[in-house]
């Protein structure tokens, strides 16, 4: 269970929460200019996931998606995919929250499974 960071084609950084089975449980709602910003956002999610507001709603295809927001209404994390049934979506966000609280933060930036190096070393927090 870890927060993993990836560089996008435009050079920005995103985070993903990876579960025990190496599946993506949730993703950052925005892209960050650097690894430090993405790591800070992941730490905020880890620290606030249990207290945050969970919003579950249908998307434009009438499939279900979740988002976690803070007290100011800012989206902290969102579903990596949509779900056919509301109950599946509810279970997925519960898994995300439980995993988010205990996941380690891996400071390596990768892309498509290959590590490109790190902006700040391979430290884990």
Tab-separated table of C-alpha atoms in Angstrom:
chain	number	residue	atom	x	y	z
A	1	UNK	CA	0.000	0.000	0.000
A	2	UNK	CA	1.636	3.167	-1.184
A	3	UNK	CA	1.213	6.530	-2.784
A	4	UNK	CA	3.006	6.352	-6.125
A	5	UNK	CA	3.984	9.318	-8.280
A	6	UNK	CA	4.080	9.591	-12.064
A	7	UNK	CA	5.202	12.289	-14.452
A	8	UNK	CA	2.676	13.123	-17.173
A	9	UNK	CA	3.593	13.784	-20.791
A	10	UNK	CA	3.481	17.513	-20.140
A	11	UNK	CA	6.019	17.162	-17.302
A	12	UNK	CA	3.625	17.555	-14.374
A	13	UNK	CA	3.308	15.067	-11.499
A	14	UNK	CA	0.272	13.095	-10.293
A	15	UNK	CA	-0.170	10.674	-7.405
A	16	UNK	CA	-2.014	7.366	-7.295
A	17	UNK	CA	-2.904	5.284	-4.248
A	18	UNK	CA	-1.936	1.668	-4.900
A	19	UNK	CA	-3.565	-1.141	-2.906
A	20	UNK	CA	-2.176	-4.480	-1.706
A	21	UNK	CA	-3.035	-6.122	-5.035
A	22	UNK	CA	-1.250	-3.340	-7.009
A	23	UNK	CA	-4.524	-1.891	-8.248
A	24	UNK	CA	-5.076	1.843	-8.354
A	25	UNK	CA	-7.591	2.777	-5.643
A	26	UNK	CA	-7.719	6.520	-6.278
A	27	UNK	CA	-5.875	9.384	-7.919
A	28	UNK	CA	-5.015	13.029	-7.436
A	29	UNK	CA	-7.671	15.383	-8.778
A	30	UNK	CA	-5.071	17.751	-10.262
A	31	UNK	CA	-1.536	17.653	-11.661
A	32	UNK	CA	1.320	19.260	-9.756
A	33	UNK	CA	4.317	21.254	-10.962
A	34	UNK	CA	6.774	19.081	-9.022
A	35	UNK	CA	7.148	16.030	-6.819
A	36	UNK	CA	7.157	18.113	-3.636
A	37	UNK	CA	3.683	19.502	-4.381
A	38	UNK	CA	2.290	16.065	-5.205
A	39	UNK	CA	3.839	14.570	-2.047
A	40	UNK	CA	2.346	17.335	0.083
A	41	UNK	CA	-1.093	16.683	-1.425
A	42	UNK	CA	-0.754	12.925	-0.769
A	43	UNK	CA	0.159	13.655	2.868
A	44	UNK	CA	-2.939	15.849	3.190
A	45	UNK	CA	-5.086	12.985	1.889
A	46	UNK	CA	-3.413	10.549	4.280
A	47	UNK	CA	-3.968	12.892	7.229
A	48	UNK	CA	-7.556	13.935	6.395
A	49	UNK	CA	-9.135	10.969	4.597
A	50	UNK	CA	-11.201	9.759	7.542
A	51	UNK	CA	-12.587	13.235	8.352
A	52	UNK	CA	-13.199	14.349	4.769
A	53	UNK	CA	-16.559	14.439	3.018
A	54	UNK	CA	-17.282	11.643	0.557
A	55	UNK	CA	-19.352	12.480	-2.497
A	56	UNK	CA	-20.736	9.685	-4.672
A	57	UNK	CA	-22.537	10.606	-7.886
A	58	UNK	CA	-23.284	9.309	-11.378
A	59	UNK	CA	-21.097	10.520	-14.254
A	60	UNK	CA	-22.239	11.429	-17.771
A	61	UNK	CA	-22.534	7.707	-18.680
A	62	UNK	CA	-24.656	7.089	-15.567
A	63	UNK	CA	-21.875	5.105	-13.906
A	64	UNK	CA	-20.855	5.887	-10.347
A	65	UNK	CA	-17.769	7.843	-9.247
A	66	UNK	CA	-16.559	9.085	-5.877
A	67	UNK	CA	-14.595	12.114	-4.720
A	68	UNK	CA	-13.270	13.105	-1.301
A	69	UNK	CA	-13.470	16.788	-0.406
A	70	UNK	CA	-12.176	18.868	2.486
A	71	UNK	CA	-14.187	21.306	4.617
A	72	UNK	CA	-13.697	24.060	2.005
A	73	UNK	CA	-15.098	21.875	-0.797
A	74	UNK	CA	-11.720	21.251	-2.496
A	75	UNK	CA	-11.395	17.794	-4.024
A	76	UNK	CA	-8.537	15.908	-2.319
A	77	UNK	CA	-8.867	12.593	-4.184
A	78	UNK	CA	-11.097	10.987	-6.777
A	79	UNK	CA	-11.958	7.588	-8.192
A	80	UNK	CA	-9.568	6.183	-10.757
A	81	UNK	CA	-12.496	4.663	-12.666
A	82	UNK	CA	-16.270	4.529	-12.710
A	83	UNK	CA	-18.445	1.750	-11.273
A	84	UNK	CA	-21.565	0.059	-12.633
A	85	UNK	CA	-23.330	-0.067	-9.268
A	86	UNK	CA	-23.550	2.414	-6.422
A	87	UNK	CA	-22.711	-0.296	-3.877
A	88	UNK	CA	-19.447	-1.092	-5.734
A	89	UNK	CA	-18.555	2.600	-5.662
A	90	UNK	CA	-19.323	2.830	-1.927
A	91	UNK	CA	-17.110	-0.196	-1.247
A	92	UNK	CA	-14.317	1.266	-3.393
A	93	UNK	CA	-14.255	4.587	-1.530
A	94	UNK	CA	-14.264	2.735	1.808
A	95	UNK	CA	-11.235	0.718	0.625
A	96	UNK	CA	-9.538	3.935	-0.486
A	97	UNK	CA	-10.048	5.637	2.888
A	98	UNK	CA	-8.803	2.649	4.907
A	99	UNK	CA	-5.750	2.262	2.677
A	100	UNK	CA	-5.025	6.002	2.494
A	101	UNK	CA	-4.577	6.223	6.254
A	102	UNK	CA	-1.724	3.691	6.369
A	103	UNK	CA	-0.080	3.870	2.958
A	104	UNK	CA	3.546	4.909	2.693
A	105	UNK	CA	4.670	7.690	0.424
A	106	UNK	CA	7.179	6.511	-2.183
A	107	UNK	CA	9.199	9.533	-3.354
A	108	UNK	CA	10.220	8.025	-6.687
A	109	UNK	CA	8.681	9.470	-9.847
A	110	UNK	CA	7.875	6.911	-12.538
A	111	UNK	CA	6.172	6.666	-15.872
A	112	UNK	CA	4.575	3.607	-17.436
A	113	UNK	CA	6.158	1.235	-14.936
A	114	UNK	CA	9.703	2.492	-15.412
A	115	UNK	CA	11.316	4.752	-12.871
A	116	UNK	CA	12.864	7.903	-14.268
A	117	UNK	CA	14.550	8.921	-11.053
A	118	UNK	CA	13.514	11.106	-8.207
A	119	UNK	CA	13.317	14.811	-7.589
A	120	UNK	CA	14.380	14.159	-3.993
A	121	UNK	CA	15.850	10.647	-3.688
A	122	UNK	CA	14.192	7.366	-2.793
A	123	UNK	CA	13.155	8.318	0.718
A	124	UNK	CA	9.951	6.866	2.120
A	125	UNK	CA	7.862	8.729	4.644
